[in-house]
């Protein structure tokens, strides 16, 4: 049996899985095949996250801005989400991986919404080994906008005092299921955040990896975890 690592201080990991398209082009494949390979990599990183004793893995599968892509690519990603759920939910359930989709998931239409609900209810458990959060039609700015409107309405309706608005209120009003990201990994070579979890990465360690997502391996992931362990996280304090 594999021995679990004790990553007491690494709880919440987020990943921007960039580079599927460029990897596909480099290998003379269709873009959809790049995304398909990308899903296989997600599976491997999920396995490793369980072994690393990580509490949550939050992945950026589709951003609010990705709607500007060609319709054919959007349809391929929709199909991929449905296929991934069909193929992987039984095994994820067995491994006690709790799935959660967040963002404007309603934009994906009834068929995908139904699948998402099925995946979430099938994998729901109290004694989970890993929370796998999938951002779909998600944007950090849009989330902040939505939560400001939600909280303002509560104040306007006199259900909430302005002085009671605190960090926990922001967290519970955000669609993101995780509050503080410890480690954010971005593959693909670019050094930007692309509107992902803007509030939640306030104190995250950020690692930019110069490899396309379909080339990212368990070893690369373990190296990120090991590098995280070497960082002194001071959170503004003098230590
Ligand atoms: C970034 O590569 C990747 C995406 C926008 C989509 C990733 C989606 C998946 C891997 C599907 C995940 C689904 C589940 C259910 C796990 P890119 O196309 O932006 O790459 P490029 O920058 O090279 O064009």
PDB file of N, CA, C and O in Angstrom, residues 1-7 48 50-53 222:
ATOM      1  N   UNK A   1       0.834  -1.210   0.000  1.00  0.00           N
ATOM      2  CA  UNK A   1       0.000   0.000   0.000  1.00  0.00           C
ATOM      3  C   UNK A   1       0.869   1.260   0.000  1.00  0.00           C
ATOM      4  O   UNK A   1       1.875   1.301   0.703  1.00  0.00           O
ATOM      5  N   UNK A   2       0.469   2.242  -0.779  1.00  0.00           N
ATOM      6  CA  UNK A   2       1.260   3.484  -0.848  1.00  0.00           C
ATOM      7  C   UNK A   2       1.187   4.233   0.477  1.00  0.00           C
ATOM      8  O   UNK A   2       0.136   4.254   1.118  1.00  0.00           O
ATOM      9  N   UNK A   3       2.314   4.794   0.868  1.00  0.00           N
ATOM     10  CA  UNK A   3       2.333   5.555   2.126  1.00  0.00           C
ATOM     11  C   UNK A   3       1.988   7.003   1.811  1.00  0.00           C
ATOM     12  O   UNK A   3       2.549   7.611   0.909  1.00  0.00           O
ATOM     13  N   UNK A   4       1.059   7.538   2.603  1.00  0.00           N
ATOM     14  CA  UNK A   4       0.638   8.925   2.366  1.00  0.00           C
ATOM     15  C   UNK A   4       1.667   9.907   2.898  1.00  0.00           C
ATOM     16  O   UNK A   4       2.235   9.696   3.954  1.00  0.00           O
ATOM     17  N   UNK A   5       1.921  10.959   2.156  1.00  0.00           N
ATOM     18  CA  UNK A   5       2.799  12.015   2.655  1.00  0.00           C
ATOM     19  C   UNK A   5       2.040  12.841   3.683  1.00  0.00           C
ATOM     20  O   UNK A   5       0.826  12.903   3.666  1.00  0.00           O
ATOM     21  N   UNK A   6       2.779  13.491   4.542  1.00  0.00           N
ATOM     22  CA  UNK A   6       2.137  14.321   5.560  1.00  0.00           C
ATOM     23  C   UNK A   6       2.301  15.793   5.186  1.00  0.00           C
ATOM     24  O   UNK A   6       3.205  16.469   5.662  1.00  0.00           O
ATOM     25  N   UNK A   7       1.464  16.266   4.304  1.00  0.00           N
ATOM     26  CA  UNK A   7       1.536  17.663   3.898  1.00  0.00           C
ATOM     27  C   UNK A   7       0.598  18.501   4.748  1.00  0.00           C
ATOM     28  O   UNK A   7      -0.397  19.016   4.272  1.00  0.00           O
ATOM     29  N   UNK A  48      -2.398  11.442  -7.452  1.00  0.00           N
ATOM     30  CA  UNK A  48      -1.237  11.902  -6.693  1.00  0.00           C
ATOM     31  C   UNK A  48      -1.671  12.822  -5.538  1.00  0.00           C
ATOM     32  O   UNK A  48      -1.083  12.776  -4.461  1.00  0.00           O
ATOM     33  N   UNK A  50      -4.322  12.562  -3.783  1.00  0.00           N
ATOM     34  CA  UNK A  50      -4.798  11.713  -2.681  1.00  0.00           C
ATOM     35  C   UNK A  50      -3.579  11.222  -1.886  1.00  0.00           C
ATOM     36  O   UNK A  50      -3.549  11.303  -0.658  1.00  0.00           O
ATOM     37  N   UNK A  51      -2.570  10.734  -2.609  1.00  0.00           N
ATOM     38  CA  UNK A  51      -1.365  10.230  -1.947  1.00  0.00           C
ATOM     39  C   UNK A  51      -0.660  11.325  -1.153  1.00  0.00           C
ATOM     40  O   UNK A  51      -0.065  11.079  -0.115  1.00  0.00           O
ATOM     41  N   UNK A  52      -0.736  12.556  -1.658  1.00  0.00           N
ATOM     42  CA  UNK A  52      -0.066  13.685  -0.999  1.00  0.00           C
ATOM     43  C   UNK A  52      -0.901  14.254   0.149  1.00  0.00           C
ATOM     44  O   UNK A  52      -0.515  15.254   0.748  1.00  0.00           O
ATOM     45  N   UNK A  53      -2.045  13.629   0.411  1.00  0.00           N
ATOM     46  CA  UNK A  53      -2.906  14.063   1.530  1.00  0.00           C
ATOM     47  C   UNK A  53      -3.440  15.491   1.374  1.00  0.00           C
ATOM     48  O   UNK A  53      -3.649  16.200   2.360  1.00  0.00           O
ATOM     49  N   UNK A 222       4.752  16.401  -7.979  1.00  0.00           N
ATOM     50  CA  UNK A 222       5.462  16.131  -6.727  1.00  0.00           C
ATOM     51  C   UNK A 222       6.559  17.172  -6.494  1.00  0.00           C
ATOM     52  O   UNK A 222       6.801  17.571  -5.362  1.00  0.00           O
TER      53      UNK A 222
END
